[in-house]
Coordinates of C-alpha atoms in Angstrom, one line a residue:
M1 CA -20.9 -19.3 -21.2
S2 CA -22.7 -16.9 -18.8
A3 CA -24.6 -13.9 -20.0
I4 CA -23.2 -10.5 -18.9
P5 CA -25.4 -8.6 -16.5
V6 CA -26.3 -5.1 -17.6
S7 CA -26.7 -2.0 -15.6
D8 CA -27.4 1.7 -16.5
V9 CA -26.1 2.9 -13.2
D10 CA -24.2 6.2 -13.4
L11 CA -21.2 6.2 -11.1
Y12 CA -20.4 9.9 -12.0
T13 CA -23.5 11.7 -10.6
P14 CA -22.7 14.0 -7.7
E15 CA -24.7 11.6 -5.4
A16 CA -22.6 8.6 -6.6
R17 CA -19.3 10.4 -6.2
A18 CA -20.3 11.4 -2.6
D19 CA -21.6 7.9 -1.6
P20 CA -21.2 5.1 -4.1
Y21 CA -21.5 2.2 -1.7
A22 CA -25.1 1.2 -2.3
L23 CA -24.4 1.2 -6.0
Y24 CA -21.3 -0.9 -5.5
E25 CA -23.3 -3.4 -3.5
E26 CA -25.9 -3.6 -6.3
L27 CA -23.1 -4.2 -8.9
R28 CA -21.5 -6.9 -6.8
A29 CA -24.8 -8.7 -6.5
L30 CA -25.3 -8.7 -10.3
G31 CA -22.1 -10.7 -10.9
P32 CA -18.3 -10.7 -11.3
V33 CA -18.6 -8.6 -14.5
V34 CA -21.3 -6.0 -15.2
H35 CA -21.8 -4.1 -18.5
L36 CA -22.2 -0.4 -17.6
T37 CA -24.2 0.8 -20.6
R38 CA -23.9 4.5 -20.1
Y39 CA -20.1 4.5 -20.8
D40 CA -19.7 1.1 -22.4
L41 CA -17.5 -0.2 -19.6
Y42 CA -17.3 -3.7 -18.3
A43 CA -17.1 -3.2 -14.5
L44 CA -15.4 -5.6 -12.1
P45 CA -17.0 -4.9 -8.8
R46 CA -15.7 -7.9 -6.7
Y47 CA -12.3 -8.3 -5.0
Q48 CA -11.1 -11.5 -6.6
E49 CA -11.6 -10.4 -10.2
V50 CA -10.1 -6.9 -9.6
R51 CA -7.0 -8.3 -7.9
A52 CA -6.5 -10.9 -10.7
A53 CA -6.8 -8.2 -13.4
L54 CA -4.2 -6.0 -11.6
M55 CA -1.8 -8.9 -11.5
D56 CA -2.2 -9.6 -15.3
W57 CA -1.0 -6.6 -17.2
R58 CA -0.5 -8.6 -20.4
T59 CA -4.2 -9.2 -20.6
F60 CA -5.5 -6.1 -18.8
S61 CA -3.4 -3.4 -20.5
S62 CA -2.8 0.2 -19.4
A63 CA -1.1 1.2 -22.7
R64 CA -4.4 2.5 -24.2
G65 CA -5.1 4.6 -21.1
V66 CA -6.8 4.0 -17.8
F67 CA -9.4 6.7 -17.8
V68 CA -12.9 6.7 -19.2
D69 CA -12.9 9.3 -22.0
P70 CA -11.4 7.9 -25.2
E71 CA -9.8 11.3 -26.2
M72 CA -8.2 11.7 -22.8
N73 CA -6.9 8.2 -23.0
A74 CA -5.3 8.9 -26.4
Q75 CA -3.6 12.1 -25.1
L76 CA -2.1 10.3 -22.2
E77 CA -0.7 7.2 -23.9
G78 CA 2.9 6.7 -23.0
I79 CA 3.0 8.3 -19.5
T80 CA 3.8 6.0 -16.7
L81 CA 0.2 5.4 -15.6
C82 CA -0.8 4.7 -19.2
S83 CA 2.0 2.3 -20.3
D84 CA 3.0 -1.4 -20.0
P85 CA 6.4 -3.1 -19.6
P86 CA 9.0 -2.7 -20.8
E87 CA 8.4 1.0 -21.3
H88 CA 6.5 1.3 -18.0
T89 CA 9.3 -0.5 -16.1
E90 CA 12.0 1.9 -17.5
M91 CA 10.0 5.0 -16.5
R92 CA 9.1 3.7 -13.1
A93 CA 12.7 2.8 -12.4
V94 CA 13.6 6.5 -12.8
L95 CA 10.5 7.9 -11.1
G96 CA 10.7 5.6 -8.1
R97 CA 14.2 6.3 -7.0
P98 CA 13.4 9.2 -4.6
L99 CA 10.2 7.3 -3.4
R100 CA 11.8 4.0 -2.5
Q101 CA 11.1 2.8 1.0
D102 CA 14.8 3.1 2.1
R103 CA 14.7 6.8 1.0
M104 CA 12.0 7.6 3.4
R105 CA 14.6 7.8 6.2
D106 CA 15.9 10.9 4.5
V107 CA 12.5 12.7 4.7
L108 CA 11.4 11.3 8.1
P109 CA 12.9 14.1 10.3
T110 CA 11.2 16.8 8.2
I111 CA 7.9 15.0 8.3
E112 CA 8.1 14.5 12.0
A113 CA 9.0 18.1 12.7
E114 CA 6.2 19.4 10.5
A115 CA 3.6 17.0 11.9
E116 CA 4.5 18.0 15.5
R117 CA 4.2 21.6 14.7
I118 CA 0.9 21.5 12.9
V119 CA -0.7 19.1 15.3
A120 CA 0.3 21.1 18.3
R121 CA -1.0 24.3 16.8
L122 CA -4.4 22.9 15.7
V123 CA -5.0 20.8 18.8
D124 CA -4.4 23.9 21.0
R125 CA -7.2 25.7 19.1
G126 CA -9.5 22.8 19.8
R127 CA -11.4 23.1 16.5
F128 CA -10.2 23.0 12.9
D129 CA -10.8 21.7 9.4
A130 CA -9.1 18.3 9.3
A131 CA -9.0 18.4 5.5
T132 CA -7.7 21.9 4.7
E133 CA -5.7 22.7 7.8
L134 CA -4.4 19.3 8.9
A135 CA -4.4 16.8 6.0
E136 CA -3.2 19.3 3.4
H137 CA -0.3 20.5 5.5
L138 CA 2.3 17.7 5.1
P139 CA 1.7 17.0 1.4
M140 CA 1.9 20.7 0.6
A141 CA 4.8 21.6 3.0
V142 CA 6.9 18.6 2.3
V143 CA 6.0 17.2 -1.2
S144 CA 6.0 20.6 -2.9
D145 CA 9.5 21.2 -1.5
L146 CA 10.7 17.7 -2.5
V147 CA 9.5 18.1 -6.0
G148 CA 11.4 21.3 -6.1
L149 CA 9.0 23.4 -8.2
P150 CA 9.5 27.1 -8.7
D151 CA 7.7 29.3 -6.1
R152 CA 5.2 30.3 -8.8
G153 CA 3.1 27.3 -9.2
R154 CA 3.3 25.7 -5.8
E155 CA 0.2 27.6 -4.7
K156 CA -1.7 26.0 -7.6
M157 CA -0.6 22.4 -7.1
L158 CA -3.8 21.3 -5.4
E159 CA -5.9 22.9 -8.1
W160 CA -3.9 21.3 -10.8
A161 CA -4.0 17.8 -9.2
A162 CA -7.7 17.9 -8.6
A163 CA -8.3 18.9 -12.2
M164 CA -6.2 16.1 -13.5
W165 CA -8.3 13.6 -11.4
D166 CA -11.5 15.2 -12.8
M167 CA -10.4 14.2 -16.2
Q168 CA -10.2 10.6 -15.2
G169 CA -14.0 10.4 -15.7
P170 CA -16.3 10.8 -18.7
A171 CA -16.6 14.0 -20.6
N172 CA -19.1 15.6 -18.2
E173 CA -19.3 19.2 -16.9
R174 CA -16.6 18.6 -14.3
F175 CA -14.3 17.2 -17.1
A176 CA -14.9 20.2 -19.3
K177 CA -14.1 22.7 -16.5
A178 CA -10.9 20.8 -15.6
A179 CA -9.5 20.7 -19.1
P180 CA -8.1 24.3 -19.3
V181 CA -6.7 23.9 -15.7
V182 CA -4.8 20.8 -16.8
G183 CA -3.7 22.6 -19.9
E184 CA -2.3 25.4 -17.7
F185 CA -0.4 22.8 -15.6
M186 CA 1.1 21.1 -18.7
D187 CA 2.2 24.5 -20.0
Y188 CA 3.8 25.2 -16.6
V189 CA 5.8 22.0 -16.5
A190 CA 6.9 22.3 -20.1
H191 CA 8.1 26.0 -19.9
E192 CA 8.6 26.9 -16.2
A193 CA 9.4 23.8 -14.2
V194 CA 12.6 23.3 -16.2
P195 CA 16.3 23.2 -15.3
G196 CA 17.4 26.7 -14.2
N197 CA 14.1 27.3 -12.4
I198 CA 13.7 24.1 -10.4
R199 CA 15.7 23.1 -7.3
P200 CA 18.7 21.2 -8.5
D201 CA 18.3 18.4 -5.9
G202 CA 14.5 18.1 -6.3
W203 CA 12.5 15.3 -7.9
A204 CA 11.7 17.4 -10.9
A205 CA 15.4 17.9 -11.5
H206 CA 16.0 14.2 -11.0
L207 CA 13.9 13.6 -14.1
H208 CA 15.9 15.9 -16.3
Q209 CA 19.1 14.5 -15.0
A210 CA 18.0 11.0 -15.9
A211 CA 17.2 12.3 -19.4
D212 CA 20.7 13.7 -19.6
R213 CA 22.0 10.2 -18.9
G214 CA 19.8 8.7 -21.6
E215 CA 17.6 6.8 -19.2
L216 CA 14.4 8.3 -20.6
P217 CA 13.5 10.6 -23.6
R218 CA 13.7 14.3 -22.7
D219 CA 10.2 14.9 -24.1
K220 CA 8.8 12.6 -21.4
C221 CA 9.9 14.9 -18.5
P222 CA 6.9 17.3 -18.5
A223 CA 4.3 14.6 -18.6
L224 CA 6.2 12.5 -15.9
M225 CA 5.7 15.4 -13.5
L226 CA 2.1 14.2 -13.3
D227 CA 3.4 11.2 -11.5
Y228 CA 4.9 13.3 -8.7
V229 CA 2.3 16.0 -8.4
T230 CA -1.0 14.2 -8.9
P231 CA -0.7 11.0 -6.7
S232 CA 1.3 12.8 -4.0
L233 CA -1.3 15.4 -3.0
D234 CA -5.1 14.8 -3.2
T235 CA -4.9 11.0 -2.6
T236 CA -2.9 11.4 0.6
I237 CA -4.9 14.4 1.8
L238 CA -8.1 12.5 1.3
A239 CA -6.7 9.4 3.0
I240 CA -5.7 11.5 6.1
T241 CA -9.1 13.2 6.2
N242 CA -11.0 10.0 5.8
T243 CA -9.0 8.4 8.7
V244 CA -9.8 11.3 11.0
A245 CA -13.5 11.1 10.0
L246 CA -13.5 7.3 10.8
F247 CA -12.0 7.8 14.2
A248 CA -14.5 10.5 15.0
E249 CA -17.3 8.1 14.1
H250 CA -15.7 5.3 16.0
P251 CA -14.1 6.6 19.2
D252 CA -13.7 3.1 20.5
Q253 CA -11.2 2.4 17.7
W254 CA -9.3 5.6 18.5
N255 CA -9.0 4.4 22.1
V256 CA -7.6 1.1 20.9
L257 CA -5.0 2.9 18.7
R258 CA -3.9 5.2 21.5
A259 CA -3.4 2.2 23.7
D260 CA -1.3 0.3 21.1
R261 CA 0.6 2.4 18.6
S262 CA 1.8 -0.8 16.8
L263 CA -1.7 -0.8 15.3
I264 CA -1.1 2.4 13.3
P265 CA -0.1 0.6 10.1
H266 CA -3.2 -1.6 10.3
A267 CA -5.4 1.4 11.0
I268 CA -4.0 3.0 7.8
N269 CA -4.8 -0.1 5.8
E270 CA -8.3 -0.4 7.3
S271 CA -9.0 3.3 6.5
L272 CA -7.8 2.9 2.9
R273 CA -9.8 -0.3 2.5
L274 CA -13.1 1.2 3.8
E275 CA -12.7 4.7 2.2
T276 CA -10.6 4.3 -0.9
P277 CA -9.5 7.7 -2.2
V278 CA -9.1 6.5 -5.9
P279 CA -12.1 4.2 -6.4
Q280 CA -11.6 3.2 -10.0
F281 CA -9.2 2.9 -13.0
S282 CA -9.7 1.0 -16.2
R283 CA -7.8 -1.3 -18.5
V284 CA -8.2 -2.6 -22.1
L285 CA -8.2 -6.3 -22.9
T286 CA -5.5 -7.3 -25.3
E287 CA -7.2 -10.6 -26.2
D288 CA -10.6 -12.4 -25.8
H289 CA -10.8 -13.2 -22.1
E290 CA -13.2 -15.1 -19.9
I291 CA -14.0 -14.1 -16.3
D292 CA -15.8 -16.6 -14.2
G293 CA -17.6 -17.9 -17.3
V294 CA -18.3 -14.5 -18.7
P295 CA -16.7 -13.9 -22.1
L296 CA -15.2 -10.5 -22.9
A297 CA -13.9 -9.5 -26.3
A298 CA -10.4 -8.1 -27.0
G299 CA -10.5 -4.3 -27.0
S300 CA -13.1 -4.1 -24.3
R301 CA -12.5 -1.4 -21.7
V302 CA -12.8 -2.9 -18.2
A303 CA -13.4 -0.7 -15.1
L304 CA -11.6 -2.0 -12.0
L305 CA -13.7 -0.8 -9.1
Y306 CA -11.2 -0.7 -6.2
G307 CA -13.7 1.1 -3.9
S308 CA -16.2 -1.7 -4.4
A309 CA -13.7 -4.6 -4.2
N310 CA -12.4 -3.3 -0.9
R311 CA -15.9 -3.7 0.6
D312 CA -16.6 -7.1 -1.0
E313 CA -18.3 -9.3 1.6
R314 CA -16.9 -12.4 -0.3
H315 CA -13.4 -11.4 0.8
Y316 CA -13.8 -9.3 4.0
P317 CA -16.2 -10.4 6.7
D318 CA -18.5 -7.6 7.9
P319 CA -16.8 -5.3 5.3
E320 CA -18.6 -2.1 6.4
R321 CA -17.2 -2.3 9.9
F322 CA -14.2 -0.1 10.8
D323 CA -11.9 -2.4 12.7
I324 CA -8.2 -1.4 13.1
T325 CA -7.3 -4.9 14.3
R326 CA -8.5 -6.4 11.0
R327 CA -5.1 -6.0 9.4
P328 CA -6.2 -5.9 5.7
S329 CA -2.8 -5.6 4.1
D330 CA -4.2 -7.1 1.0
H331 CA -6.5 -4.1 0.2
L332 CA -6.4 -2.7 -3.3
A333 CA -6.4 1.1 -2.6
F334 CA -2.8 1.3 -3.8
G335 CA -3.4 -1.1 -6.6
R336 CA -1.3 -4.2 -7.1
G337 CA 1.2 -5.6 -9.6
E338 CA 3.1 -3.5 -12.1
H339 CA 1.1 -0.3 -11.4
V340 CA 1.1 -0.4 -7.6
C341 CA 1.1 3.1 -6.3
I342 CA 4.7 4.5 -6.6
G343 CA 4.2 6.9 -3.7
M344 CA 2.6 4.6 -1.2
H345 CA 5.6 4.5 1.1
L346 CA 5.6 8.3 1.4
A347 CA 1.8 8.3 1.9
R348 CA 2.0 5.7 4.7
L349 CA 4.8 7.6 6.3
E350 CA 2.9 10.9 6.4
M351 CA -0.3 9.2 7.6
G352 CA 1.6 7.2 10.3
V353 CA 3.5 10.2 11.7
L354 CA 0.4 12.3 11.9
L355 CA -1.7 9.6 13.6
D356 CA 1.1 9.1 16.2
R357 CA 1.3 12.8 17.0
L358 CA -2.5 13.1 17.2
A359 CA -2.6 10.2 19.5
D360 CA -0.2 12.0 21.8
R361 CA -2.5 14.9 22.2
V362 CA -6.1 14.0 21.3
S363 CA -8.5 11.8 23.3
R364 CA -11.5 12.2 21.1
F365 CA -12.5 13.7 17.7
E366 CA -16.0 15.0 17.2
T367 CA -17.3 15.9 13.7
V368 CA -18.9 19.3 13.5
A369 CA -19.5 19.4 9.7
A370 CA -18.4 17.5 6.7
T371 CA -18.5 18.3 2.9
P372 CA -17.9 15.6 0.3
M373 CA -15.5 16.2 -2.5
I374 CA -17.2 15.8 -5.9
N375 CA -14.6 14.7 -8.4
N376 CA -14.6 12.3 -11.3
G377 CA -11.5 10.4 -10.1
L378 CA -11.4 10.9 -6.3
R379 CA -13.6 10.2 -3.4
G380 CA -13.5 11.6 0.1
L381 CA -14.2 14.8 2.1
E382 CA -13.3 18.3 0.9
H383 CA -13.9 19.7 4.3
L384 CA -14.1 18.0 7.8
E385 CA -14.5 20.4 10.7
V386 CA -13.7 18.7 13.9
R387 CA -13.6 19.5 17.6
V388 CA -11.0 17.7 19.6
R389 CA -10.7 16.8 23.3
T390 CA -7.3 16.6 24.9

């Protein structure tokens, strides 16, 4: 049996949230499993081990929560993110109906029209914030309408979603500030985002209708709103922003994409691999388990470091290079297995349409200023001011 390497690295400092990659490299060099003593987590920093864990929900369970803080995990037990089959399968079947790949045909015209409008307006200006003015537009204009929330509340969706992600981490200052904001959101979905106030053909109403049919308990509906609001906003916004930043840094790759639009899906995958918006979730071992000769006891909380695994030099040659011809469809930014991201088809659609419209009009992006987002559960840019050439 191999001894478990130990590290006191803190992945939740502002510096680590802004740029964790040197720390990830350090952890990968230590071994396939590293004990993070600050939070008593057993981190998996390499690709092979993270993917294997994602594909083995029976051993690496989500049912005891997937966050860091024990109290937060206890509160969220039973939501889709924090459940295992068969309960998880039943909830996901209901949640996933409006997000299936074949349903994207229904929303494509709206997304295309909105993308054309916002890209034309911003490119004509020549300079804009690619995070707040470009990347936020489609998720906020389209997703908020699809969810069908009452008008009061839509303006707070981004604040609520970011707060929920802040509570993914340890009980630090950001966690404490987010708690009352998350409480406000839960009060909203329990008392205001209810039948009579929500759009009858929206995703929120779809949950209540499923409860009427006995497909899920009615008391699950408010918490399940998290699965529509939280993953559909910040993650996609960050992914779009990160992609623009990468193309600004690598104009040669933008030229390649403009010349061959069939590379758009691969560019999306490469961006998600290199700059993973959700860099970590955790699992709990249901039994004693050995990883590459390293023994872990049942009940251990294991951190799956997606952001590190996606840059693992053991799996991706020259992993820090942005190359849209790489075609890394096996990246882990959307997860894998039972908990693969339920909104990934919508996210890919939004990103793909935006890139296509930008490629029609923009010959070059230039970064003017960038501000990292400091959040316990997310990674990317809060602001990205760019200048574009047409």
